[in-house]
Short mmCIF file of C-alpha atoms in Angstrom, two decimals:
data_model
loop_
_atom_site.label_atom_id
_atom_site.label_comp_id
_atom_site.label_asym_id
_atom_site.label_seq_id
_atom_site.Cartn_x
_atom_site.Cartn_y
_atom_site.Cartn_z
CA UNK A 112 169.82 32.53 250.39
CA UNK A 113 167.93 35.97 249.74
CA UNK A 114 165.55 36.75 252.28
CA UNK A 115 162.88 39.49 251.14
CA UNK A 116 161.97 41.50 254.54
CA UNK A 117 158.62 44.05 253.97
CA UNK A 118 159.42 46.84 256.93
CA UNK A 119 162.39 48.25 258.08
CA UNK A 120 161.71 49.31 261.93
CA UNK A 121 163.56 47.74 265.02
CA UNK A 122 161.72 44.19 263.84
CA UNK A 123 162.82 44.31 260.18
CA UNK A 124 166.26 45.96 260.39
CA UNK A 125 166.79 43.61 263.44
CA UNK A 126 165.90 40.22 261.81
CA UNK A 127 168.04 41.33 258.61
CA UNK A 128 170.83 41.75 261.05
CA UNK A 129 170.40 38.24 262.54
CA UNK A 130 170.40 37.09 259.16
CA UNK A 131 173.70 38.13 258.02
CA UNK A 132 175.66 37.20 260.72
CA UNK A 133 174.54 33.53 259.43
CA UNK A 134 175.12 33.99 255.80
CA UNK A 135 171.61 34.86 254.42
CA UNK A 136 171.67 37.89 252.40
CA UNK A 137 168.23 39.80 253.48
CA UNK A 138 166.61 42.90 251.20
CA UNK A 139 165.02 45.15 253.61
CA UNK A 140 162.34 47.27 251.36
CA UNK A 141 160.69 50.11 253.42
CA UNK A 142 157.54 51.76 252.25
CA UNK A 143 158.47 55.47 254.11
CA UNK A 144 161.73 57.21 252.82
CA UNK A 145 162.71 57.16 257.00
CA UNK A 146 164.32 54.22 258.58
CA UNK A 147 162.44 53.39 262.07
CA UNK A 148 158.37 52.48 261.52
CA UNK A 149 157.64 53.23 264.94
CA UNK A 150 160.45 54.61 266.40
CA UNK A 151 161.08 57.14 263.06
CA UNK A 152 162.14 60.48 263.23
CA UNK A 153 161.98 64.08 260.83
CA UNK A 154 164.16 67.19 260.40
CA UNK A 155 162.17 70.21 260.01
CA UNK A 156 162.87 73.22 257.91
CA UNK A 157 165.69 74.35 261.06
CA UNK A 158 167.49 71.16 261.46
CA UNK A 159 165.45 70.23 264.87
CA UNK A 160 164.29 66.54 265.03
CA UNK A 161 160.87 65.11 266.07
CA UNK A 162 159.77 61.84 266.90
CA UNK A 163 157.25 59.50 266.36
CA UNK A 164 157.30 58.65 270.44
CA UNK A 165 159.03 59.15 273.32
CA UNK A 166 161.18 56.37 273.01
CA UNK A 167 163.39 54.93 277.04
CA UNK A 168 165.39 52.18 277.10
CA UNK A 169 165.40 49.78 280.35
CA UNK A 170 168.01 47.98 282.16
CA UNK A 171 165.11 45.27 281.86
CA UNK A 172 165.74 44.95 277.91
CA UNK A 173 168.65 42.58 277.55
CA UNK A 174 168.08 41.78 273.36
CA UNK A 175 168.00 45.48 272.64
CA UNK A 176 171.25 45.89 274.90
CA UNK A 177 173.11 42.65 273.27
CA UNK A 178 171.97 43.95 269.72
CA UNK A 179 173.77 47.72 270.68
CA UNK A 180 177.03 46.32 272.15
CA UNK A 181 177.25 43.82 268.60
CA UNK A 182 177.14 46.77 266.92
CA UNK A 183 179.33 48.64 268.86
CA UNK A 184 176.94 51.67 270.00
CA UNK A 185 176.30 50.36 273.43
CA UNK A 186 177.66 54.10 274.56
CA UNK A 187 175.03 55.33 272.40
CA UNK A 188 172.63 55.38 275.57
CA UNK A 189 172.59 58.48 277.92
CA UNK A 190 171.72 56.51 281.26
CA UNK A 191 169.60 58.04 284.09
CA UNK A 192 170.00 58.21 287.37
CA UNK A 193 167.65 55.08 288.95
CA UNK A 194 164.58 57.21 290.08
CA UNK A 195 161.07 57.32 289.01
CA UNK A 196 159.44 60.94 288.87
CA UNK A 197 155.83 61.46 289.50
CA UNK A 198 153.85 64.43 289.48
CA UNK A 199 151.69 65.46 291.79
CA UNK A 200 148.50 66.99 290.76
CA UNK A 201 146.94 67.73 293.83
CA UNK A 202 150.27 70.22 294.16
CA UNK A 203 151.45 71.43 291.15
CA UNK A 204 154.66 71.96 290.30
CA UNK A 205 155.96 69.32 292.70
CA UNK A 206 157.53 66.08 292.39
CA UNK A 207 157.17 62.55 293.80
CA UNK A 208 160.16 60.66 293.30
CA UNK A 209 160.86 56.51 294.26
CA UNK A 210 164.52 56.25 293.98
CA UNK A 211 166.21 53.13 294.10
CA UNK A 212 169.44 52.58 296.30
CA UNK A 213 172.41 50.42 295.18
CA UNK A 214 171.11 46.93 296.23
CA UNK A 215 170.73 43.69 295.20
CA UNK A 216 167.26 42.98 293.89
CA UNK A 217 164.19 43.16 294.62
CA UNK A 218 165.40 44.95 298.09
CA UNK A 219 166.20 48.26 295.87
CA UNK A 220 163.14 48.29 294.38
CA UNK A 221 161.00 47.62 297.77
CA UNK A 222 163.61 49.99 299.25
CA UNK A 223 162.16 52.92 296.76
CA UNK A 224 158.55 51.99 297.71
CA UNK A 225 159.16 52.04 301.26
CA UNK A 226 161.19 55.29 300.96
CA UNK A 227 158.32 57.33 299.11
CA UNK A 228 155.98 58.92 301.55
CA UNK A 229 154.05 60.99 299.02
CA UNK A 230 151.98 58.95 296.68
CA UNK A 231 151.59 55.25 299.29
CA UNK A 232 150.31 55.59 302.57
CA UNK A 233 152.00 52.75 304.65
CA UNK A 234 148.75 50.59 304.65
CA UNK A 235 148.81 51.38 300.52
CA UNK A 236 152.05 49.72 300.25
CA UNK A 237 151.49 46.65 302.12
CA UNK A 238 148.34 46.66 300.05
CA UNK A 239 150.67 46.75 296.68
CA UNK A 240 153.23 44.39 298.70
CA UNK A 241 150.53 42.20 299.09
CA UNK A 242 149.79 42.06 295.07
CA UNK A 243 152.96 41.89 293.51
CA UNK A 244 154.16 39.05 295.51
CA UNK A 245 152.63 36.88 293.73
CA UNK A 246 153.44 37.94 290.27
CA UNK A 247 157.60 37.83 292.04
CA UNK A 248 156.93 34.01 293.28
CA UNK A 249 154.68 32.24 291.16
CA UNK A 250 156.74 33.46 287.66
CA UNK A 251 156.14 34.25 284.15
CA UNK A 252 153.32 31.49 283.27
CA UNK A 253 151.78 32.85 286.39
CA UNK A 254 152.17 36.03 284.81
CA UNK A 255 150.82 34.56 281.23
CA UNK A 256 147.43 33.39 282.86
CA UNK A 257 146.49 36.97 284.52
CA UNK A 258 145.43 38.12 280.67
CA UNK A 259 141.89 37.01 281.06
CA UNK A 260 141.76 40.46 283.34
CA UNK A 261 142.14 44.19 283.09
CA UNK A 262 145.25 45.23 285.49
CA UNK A 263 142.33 47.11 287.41
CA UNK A 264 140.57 43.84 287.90
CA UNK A 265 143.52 42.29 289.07
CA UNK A 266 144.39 44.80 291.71
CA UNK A 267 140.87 44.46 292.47
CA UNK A 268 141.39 40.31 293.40
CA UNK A 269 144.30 41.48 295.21
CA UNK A 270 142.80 43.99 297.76
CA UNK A 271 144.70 46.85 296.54
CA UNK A 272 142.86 50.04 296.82
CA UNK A 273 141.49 52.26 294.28
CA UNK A 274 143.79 54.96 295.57
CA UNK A 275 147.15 53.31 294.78
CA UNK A 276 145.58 52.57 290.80
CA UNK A 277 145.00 56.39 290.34
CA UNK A 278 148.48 57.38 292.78
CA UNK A 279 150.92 54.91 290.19
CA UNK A 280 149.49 52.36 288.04
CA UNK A 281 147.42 55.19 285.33
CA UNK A 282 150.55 56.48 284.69
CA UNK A 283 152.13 53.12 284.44
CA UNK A 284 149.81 51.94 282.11
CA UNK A 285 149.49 54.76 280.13
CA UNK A 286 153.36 54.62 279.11
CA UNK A 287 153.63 50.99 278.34
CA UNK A 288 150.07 50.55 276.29
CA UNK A 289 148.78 54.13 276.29
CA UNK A 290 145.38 52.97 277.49
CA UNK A 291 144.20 52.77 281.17
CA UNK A 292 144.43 50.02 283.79
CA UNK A 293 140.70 49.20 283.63
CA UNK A 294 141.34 48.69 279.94
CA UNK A 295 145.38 46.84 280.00
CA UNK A 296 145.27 43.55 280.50
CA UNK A 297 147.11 42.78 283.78
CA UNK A 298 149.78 40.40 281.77
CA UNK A 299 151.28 43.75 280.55
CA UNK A 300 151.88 45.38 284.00
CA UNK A 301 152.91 42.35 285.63
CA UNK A 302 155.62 41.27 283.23
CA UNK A 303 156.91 44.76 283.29
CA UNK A 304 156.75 44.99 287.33
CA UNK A 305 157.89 41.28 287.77
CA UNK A 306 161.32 42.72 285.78
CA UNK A 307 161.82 45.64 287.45
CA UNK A 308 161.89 44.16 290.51
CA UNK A 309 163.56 41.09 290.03
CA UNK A 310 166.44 42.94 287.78
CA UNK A 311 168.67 45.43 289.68
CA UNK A 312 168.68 47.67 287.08
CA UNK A 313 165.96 46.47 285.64
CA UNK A 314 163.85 49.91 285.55
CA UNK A 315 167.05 52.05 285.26
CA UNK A 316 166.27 54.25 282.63
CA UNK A 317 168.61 55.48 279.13
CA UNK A 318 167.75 57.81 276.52
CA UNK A 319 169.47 57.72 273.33
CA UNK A 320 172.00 60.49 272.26
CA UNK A 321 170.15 61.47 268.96
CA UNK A 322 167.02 60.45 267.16
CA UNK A 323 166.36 56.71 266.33
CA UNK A 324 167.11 56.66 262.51
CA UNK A 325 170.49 57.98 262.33
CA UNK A 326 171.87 56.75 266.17
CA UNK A 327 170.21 53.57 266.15
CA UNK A 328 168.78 52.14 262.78
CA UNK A 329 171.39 53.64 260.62
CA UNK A 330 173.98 51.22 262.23
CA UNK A 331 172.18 48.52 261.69
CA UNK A 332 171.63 49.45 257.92
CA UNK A 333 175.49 49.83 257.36
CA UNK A 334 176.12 46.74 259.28
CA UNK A 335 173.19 44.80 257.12
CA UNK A 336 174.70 46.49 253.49
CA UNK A 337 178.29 46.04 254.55
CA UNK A 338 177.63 41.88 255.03
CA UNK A 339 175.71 42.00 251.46
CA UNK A 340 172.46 42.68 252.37
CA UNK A 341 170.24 45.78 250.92
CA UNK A 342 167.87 48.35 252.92
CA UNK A 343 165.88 49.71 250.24
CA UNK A 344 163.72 53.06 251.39
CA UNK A 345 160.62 54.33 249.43
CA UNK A 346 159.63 50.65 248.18
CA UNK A 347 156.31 49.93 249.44
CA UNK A 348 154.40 46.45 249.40
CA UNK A 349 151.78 46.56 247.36
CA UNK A 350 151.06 42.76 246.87
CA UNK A 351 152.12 39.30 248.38
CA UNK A 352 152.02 36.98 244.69
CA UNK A 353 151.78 33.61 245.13
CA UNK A 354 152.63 30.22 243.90
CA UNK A 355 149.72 27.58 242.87
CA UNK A 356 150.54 25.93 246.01
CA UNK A 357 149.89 29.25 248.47
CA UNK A 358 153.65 29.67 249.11
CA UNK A 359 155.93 33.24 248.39
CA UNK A 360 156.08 33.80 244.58
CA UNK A 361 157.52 37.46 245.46
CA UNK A 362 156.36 40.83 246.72
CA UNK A 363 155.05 43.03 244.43
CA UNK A 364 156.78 46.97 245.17
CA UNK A 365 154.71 49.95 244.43
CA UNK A 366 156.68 52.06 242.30
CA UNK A 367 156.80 55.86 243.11
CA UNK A 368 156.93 59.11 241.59
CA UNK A 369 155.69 57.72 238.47
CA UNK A 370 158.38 54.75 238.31
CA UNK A 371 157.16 51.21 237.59
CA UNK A 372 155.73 48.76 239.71
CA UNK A 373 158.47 45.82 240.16
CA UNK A 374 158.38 42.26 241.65
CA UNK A 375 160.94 41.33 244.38
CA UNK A 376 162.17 37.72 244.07
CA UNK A 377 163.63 35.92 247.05
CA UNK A 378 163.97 32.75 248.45
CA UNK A 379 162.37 33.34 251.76
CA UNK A 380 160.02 36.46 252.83
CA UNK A 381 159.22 38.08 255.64
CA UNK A 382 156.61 40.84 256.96
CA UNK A 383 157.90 42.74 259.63
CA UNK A 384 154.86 45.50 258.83
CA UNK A 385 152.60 46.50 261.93
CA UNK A 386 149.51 43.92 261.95
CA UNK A 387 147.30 46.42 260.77
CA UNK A 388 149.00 46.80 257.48
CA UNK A 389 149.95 42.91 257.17
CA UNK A 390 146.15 42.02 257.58
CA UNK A 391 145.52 44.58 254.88
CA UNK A 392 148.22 42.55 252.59
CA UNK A 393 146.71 38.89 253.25
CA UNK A 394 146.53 37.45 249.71
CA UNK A 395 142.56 35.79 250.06
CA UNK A 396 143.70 32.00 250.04
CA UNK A 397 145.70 32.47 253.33
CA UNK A 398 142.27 34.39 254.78
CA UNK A 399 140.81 30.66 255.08
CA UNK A 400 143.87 29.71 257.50
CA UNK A 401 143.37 29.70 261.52
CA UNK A 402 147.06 30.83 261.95
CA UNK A 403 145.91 34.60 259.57
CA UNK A 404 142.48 34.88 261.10
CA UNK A 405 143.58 35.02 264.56
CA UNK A 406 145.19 38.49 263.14
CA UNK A 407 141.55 39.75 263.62
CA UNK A 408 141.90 39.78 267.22
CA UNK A 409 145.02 42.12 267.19
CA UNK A 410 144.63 45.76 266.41
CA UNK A 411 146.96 48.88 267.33
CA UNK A 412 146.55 51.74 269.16
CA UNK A 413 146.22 55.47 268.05
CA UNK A 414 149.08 57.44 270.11
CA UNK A 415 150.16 61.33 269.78
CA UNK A 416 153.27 62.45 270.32
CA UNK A 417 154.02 66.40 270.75
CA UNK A 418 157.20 68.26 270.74
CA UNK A 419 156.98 71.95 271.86
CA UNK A 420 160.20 73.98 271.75
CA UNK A 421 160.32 77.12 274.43
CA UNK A 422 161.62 80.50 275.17
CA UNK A 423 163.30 79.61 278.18
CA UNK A 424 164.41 76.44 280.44
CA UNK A 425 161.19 74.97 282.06
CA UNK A 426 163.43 71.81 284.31
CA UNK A 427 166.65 70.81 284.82
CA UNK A 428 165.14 67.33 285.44
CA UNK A 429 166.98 64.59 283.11
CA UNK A 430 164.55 61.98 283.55
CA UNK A 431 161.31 60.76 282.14
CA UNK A 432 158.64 61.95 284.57
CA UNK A 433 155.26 60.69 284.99
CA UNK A 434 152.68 63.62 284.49
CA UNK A 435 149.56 61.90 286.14
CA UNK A 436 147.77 64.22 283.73
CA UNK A 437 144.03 62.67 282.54
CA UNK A 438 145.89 63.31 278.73
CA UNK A 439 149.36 63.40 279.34
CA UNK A 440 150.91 60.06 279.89
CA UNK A 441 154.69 60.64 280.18
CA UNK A 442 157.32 63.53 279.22
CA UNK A 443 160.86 64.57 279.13
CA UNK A 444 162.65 67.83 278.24
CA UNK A 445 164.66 66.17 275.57
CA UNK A 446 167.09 69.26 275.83
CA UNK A 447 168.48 68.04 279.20
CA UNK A 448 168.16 64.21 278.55
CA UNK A 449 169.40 64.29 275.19
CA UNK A 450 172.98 65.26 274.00
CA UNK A 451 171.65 66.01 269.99
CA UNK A 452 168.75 68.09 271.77
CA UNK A 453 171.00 69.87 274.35
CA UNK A 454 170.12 73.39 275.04
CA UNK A 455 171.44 75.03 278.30
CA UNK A 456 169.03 78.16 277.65
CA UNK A 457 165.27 76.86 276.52
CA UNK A 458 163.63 73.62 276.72
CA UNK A 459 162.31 71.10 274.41
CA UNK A 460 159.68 68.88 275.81
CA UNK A 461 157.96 65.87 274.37
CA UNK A 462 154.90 64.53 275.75
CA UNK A 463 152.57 61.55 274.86
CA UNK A 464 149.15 61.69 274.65
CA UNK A 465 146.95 59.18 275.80
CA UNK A 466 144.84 57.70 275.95
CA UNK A 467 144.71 59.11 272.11
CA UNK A 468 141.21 57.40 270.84
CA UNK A 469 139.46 60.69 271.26
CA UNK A 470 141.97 63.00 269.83
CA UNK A 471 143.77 61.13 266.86
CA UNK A 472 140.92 62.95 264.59
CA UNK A 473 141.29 66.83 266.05
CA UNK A 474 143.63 69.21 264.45
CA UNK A 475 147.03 69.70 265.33
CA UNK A 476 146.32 73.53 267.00
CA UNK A 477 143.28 71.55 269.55
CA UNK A 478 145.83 69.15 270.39
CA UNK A 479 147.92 71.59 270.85
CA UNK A 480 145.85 74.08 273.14
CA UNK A 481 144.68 70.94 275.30
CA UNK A 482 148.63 70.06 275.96
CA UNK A 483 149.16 73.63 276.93
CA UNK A 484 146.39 73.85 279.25
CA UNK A 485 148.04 70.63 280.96
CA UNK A 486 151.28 72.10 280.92
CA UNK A 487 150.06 75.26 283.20
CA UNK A 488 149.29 72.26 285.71
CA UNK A 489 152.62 70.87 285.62
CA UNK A 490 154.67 74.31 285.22
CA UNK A 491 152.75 76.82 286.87
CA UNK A 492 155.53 79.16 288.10
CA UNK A 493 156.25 79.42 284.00
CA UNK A 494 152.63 79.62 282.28
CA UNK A 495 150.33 81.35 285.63
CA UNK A 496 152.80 84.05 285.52
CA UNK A 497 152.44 87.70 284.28
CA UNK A 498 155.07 86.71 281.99
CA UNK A 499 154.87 82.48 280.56
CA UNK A 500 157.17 81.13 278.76
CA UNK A 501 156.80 81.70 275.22
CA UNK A 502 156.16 78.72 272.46
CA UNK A 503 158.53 78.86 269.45
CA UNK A 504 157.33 76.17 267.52
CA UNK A 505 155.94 72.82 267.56
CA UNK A 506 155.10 69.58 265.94
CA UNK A 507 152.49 66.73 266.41
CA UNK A 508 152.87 63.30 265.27
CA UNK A 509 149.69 61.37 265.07
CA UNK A 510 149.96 57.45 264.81
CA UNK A 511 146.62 55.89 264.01
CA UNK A 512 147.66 52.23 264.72
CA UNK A 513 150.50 52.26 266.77
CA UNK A 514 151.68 48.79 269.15
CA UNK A 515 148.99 46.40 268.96
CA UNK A 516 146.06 47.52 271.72
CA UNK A 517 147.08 44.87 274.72
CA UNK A 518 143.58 44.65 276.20
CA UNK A 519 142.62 41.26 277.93
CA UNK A 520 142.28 37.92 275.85
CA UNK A 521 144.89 39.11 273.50
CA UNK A 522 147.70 36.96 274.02
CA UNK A 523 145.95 33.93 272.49
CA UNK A 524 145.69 35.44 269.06
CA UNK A 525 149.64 36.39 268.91
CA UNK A 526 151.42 34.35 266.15
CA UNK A 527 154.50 32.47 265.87
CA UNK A 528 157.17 33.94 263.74
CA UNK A 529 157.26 31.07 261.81
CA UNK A 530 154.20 30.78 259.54
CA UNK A 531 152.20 27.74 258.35
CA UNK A 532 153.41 29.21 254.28
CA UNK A 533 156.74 27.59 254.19
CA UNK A 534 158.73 30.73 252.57
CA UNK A 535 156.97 33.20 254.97
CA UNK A 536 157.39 34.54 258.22
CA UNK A 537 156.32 37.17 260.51
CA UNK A 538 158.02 39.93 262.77
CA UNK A 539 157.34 42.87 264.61
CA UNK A 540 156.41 43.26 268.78
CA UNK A 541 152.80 41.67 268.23
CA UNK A 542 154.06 38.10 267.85
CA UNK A 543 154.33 36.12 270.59
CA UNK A 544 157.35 36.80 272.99
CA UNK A 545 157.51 38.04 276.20
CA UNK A 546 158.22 41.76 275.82
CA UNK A 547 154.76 42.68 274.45
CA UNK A 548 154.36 45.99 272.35
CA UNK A 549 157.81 47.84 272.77
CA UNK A 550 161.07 48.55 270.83
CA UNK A 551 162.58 45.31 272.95
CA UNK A 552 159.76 43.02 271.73
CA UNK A 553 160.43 44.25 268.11
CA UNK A 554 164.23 43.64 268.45
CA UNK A 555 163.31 40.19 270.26
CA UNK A 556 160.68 39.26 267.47
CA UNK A 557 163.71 39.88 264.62
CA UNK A 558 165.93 37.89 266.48
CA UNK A 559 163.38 35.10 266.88
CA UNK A 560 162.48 35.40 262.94
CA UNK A 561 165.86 34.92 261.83
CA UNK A 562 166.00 31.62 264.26
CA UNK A 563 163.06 30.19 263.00
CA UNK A 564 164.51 30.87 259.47
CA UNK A 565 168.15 29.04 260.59
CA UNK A 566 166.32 26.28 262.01
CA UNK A 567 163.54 25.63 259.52
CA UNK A 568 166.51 25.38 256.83
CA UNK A 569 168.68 23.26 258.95
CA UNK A 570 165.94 20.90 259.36
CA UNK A 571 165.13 20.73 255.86
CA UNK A 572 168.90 19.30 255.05
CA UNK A 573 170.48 18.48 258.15
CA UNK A 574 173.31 16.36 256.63
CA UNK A 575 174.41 19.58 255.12
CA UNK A 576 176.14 22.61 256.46
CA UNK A 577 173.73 24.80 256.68
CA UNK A 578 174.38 27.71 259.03
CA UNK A 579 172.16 27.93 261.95
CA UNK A 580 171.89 31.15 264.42
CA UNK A 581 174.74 31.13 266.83
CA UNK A 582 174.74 34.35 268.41
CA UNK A 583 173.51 35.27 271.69
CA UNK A 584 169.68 33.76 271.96
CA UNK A 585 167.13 35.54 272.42
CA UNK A 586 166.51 36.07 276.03
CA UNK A 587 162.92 35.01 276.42
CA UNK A 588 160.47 34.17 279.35
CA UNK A 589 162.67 30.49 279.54
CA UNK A 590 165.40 32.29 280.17
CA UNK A 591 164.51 35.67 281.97
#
């Protein structure tokens, strides 16, 4: 059976993968002429590469780990040594650090808090003691039924200061939704946290060796084309076409550069866009259905993502580190934490900025000056100097709708994968599964699509031999 799949980021290229190992042959069309929607990647005029994020892999995401060792890039990831870097602003220049010892869990991670004297006071941490337990004991659907508050509100019911919000959790929040923690809802934090400390490694960090298209979504392509499936870039959805009776009649393709527009034909279809361009693509009959309008309630976020390159080495850190900067969310120098990137002589840094509502609009050189100015915070010995380090070039990526925006109340208008069209199904990190908004939630949502897809056909003719899914499943909140 062909399978038509609009999108080919982690969600797309992951469900086509699923597909073929069952039999289905899947046609991947991308709009972009770049494999990765939100984790995609450019060459400038010099070779150098910059991203659309600054993407880390956890010891936490078992789908995305289980989909690199099946294609046999598992040693693809540059792992960290299990620490987590602060800044401090109130001494610039200088580090926090909680690192975690080689126990069993959760006694590594309360080993780290215990051990870290800078940011938690004593009374702080049995304050934050206090309110994780909880989230540890009570589980996942405990964790589910926290998203009618903000993660601020939470900490709030817990008795946890304002001081330990603004020491960890802005930072924290920042990098997993890029909004604050009086905006997140708490279901966000806590199913991150509850992870981290209930998985050894679980907040053990990786970076991979090279940028996301060619190290990580170009294996999947050749393993996709090389089991008769097609990844097709620079073919853009222009229209879902439909049947008399509302199902799939086949996806219209923009045709570029003054080619023809062309129908797609399949036998099943899939959008594994971001929500923001599916709801754009509804065809107006499926507008009337509860399943489509609940899309309303999902929107994504604007994020920035910078990439200076320097005169001279800034850090010798190889780690993310958390800038507790009002703008700055989290940033690495990709020359020391990236073998592709490596440069023994000058750094590279990228940094995320967020929250990004207020800046998605400026130009690239205010965005710019404002991430300097930060950056003579967190390097002074390099920029208060008679002599700072010296920019070489740069590049900023703005995303207008990035991960959908995981304020409070959202989890209730998250769809299924499977649809209520019969030839039509959904994918990408704002469906419903248990990873929310990251690369492991889109590699979790493909792998979920291309179940639904098995088990809606083998349900349709179960006396025949219809192949059904049988790698390793999806690792959800049943079986975390």
């Amino acid at each position: 059976m062909r399978v038509a799949i609009a999108g080919a980021g982690l969600a797309g290229l992951s469900c086509a993968k699923y597909l073929t190992d069952v039999g289905y042959t899947p046609i991947v069309l991308e709009s972009r002429d770049v494999l990765g929607g939100l984790v995609a990647a450019w060459q400038d005029a010099d070779g150098d590469w910059y991203e659309t994020g600054l993407h880390v892999f956890f010891g936490a995401y078992p789908n995305m780990l289980q989909l690199l060792k099946e294609l046999g890039i598992e040693d693809r990831l540059q792992w960290k040594k299990h620490t987590m870097i602060f800044n401090q602003p109130e001494k610039p220049g200088t580090y926090s650090r909680f690192d975690f010892p080689n126990l069993p869990a959760p006694f590594n991670g309360i080993a780290a808090i215990l051990r870290n004297n800078d940011m938690l006071t004593w009374g702080e941490k049995i304050q934050l003691a206090k309110g994780l337990v909880p989230a540890m004991l009570r589980g996942q659907k405990y964790v589910e039924q926290t998203d009618k508050y903000t993660f601020s509100e939470w900490l709030k019911l817990q008795g946890v200061s304002e001081d330990v919000q603004q020491d960890i959790f802005i930072a924290a929040s920042k990098s997993l939704n890029f909004i604050n923690p009086d905006e997140i809802s708490a279901t966000v934090l806590l199913t991150a946290l509850s992870r981290f400390l209930q998985q050894k490694d679980g907040s053990k960090m990786a970076f991979l060796d090279g940028s996301p298209p060619e190290r990580l979504c170009q294996p999947m392509v050749d393993y996709i084309t090389k089991r008769g499936g097609e990844v097709r870039l620079n073919a853009p959805l222009k229209e879902i076409l439909l049947n008399p009776d509302g199902t799939v009649k086949g996806f219209a393709i923009r045709g570029l550069n003054g080619a023809a527009d062309y129908v797609e034909t399949a036998d099943l279809y899939v959008s594994a866009t971001s929500v923001d361009v599916l709801k754009k693509l509804l065809p107006t009959p499926w507008k009337q259905l509860e399943y489509f309008q609940q899309l309303n309630g999902l929107e994504g976020v604007p994020v920035i993502n910078i990439q200076l390159w320097f005169d001279r080495k800034l850090t010798d850190i190889d780690q993310l580190l958390f800038s507790r900067s009002p703008l700055l969310s989290v940033y690495a120098d990709m020359s020391n934490t990236c073998r592709e990137y490596a440069d023994p002589d000058r750094s590279m840094l990228e940094l995320v900025l967020a929250p990004a509502q207020d800046w998605i609009h400026k130009s690239d050189e205010e965005i710019l000056q404002v991430t300097l100015t930060e950056l003579e915070k967190l390097f002074p010995q390099h920029f208060g100097s008679d002599n700072p380090a010296g920019l070489r070039k740069y590049h900023v990526v703005k995303t207008p709708r990035s991960v959908y925006t995981a304020t409070p109340g959202r989890q209730q208008y998250r769809p299924s994968q499977a649809s209520p069209i019969s030839n039509f199904y959904l994918s990408g990190s704002y469906t419903m599964q248990p990873y929310l908004g990251s690369m492991e939630g889109a590699v979790l949502s493909g792998k979920l699509t291309a179940q639904a897809i098995a088990r809606a056909a083998s349900e349709v003719n179960s006396q025949t031999s219809t192949p059904t899914l049988n790698t390793q499943p999806a690792t959800n909140a049943a079986t975390a």
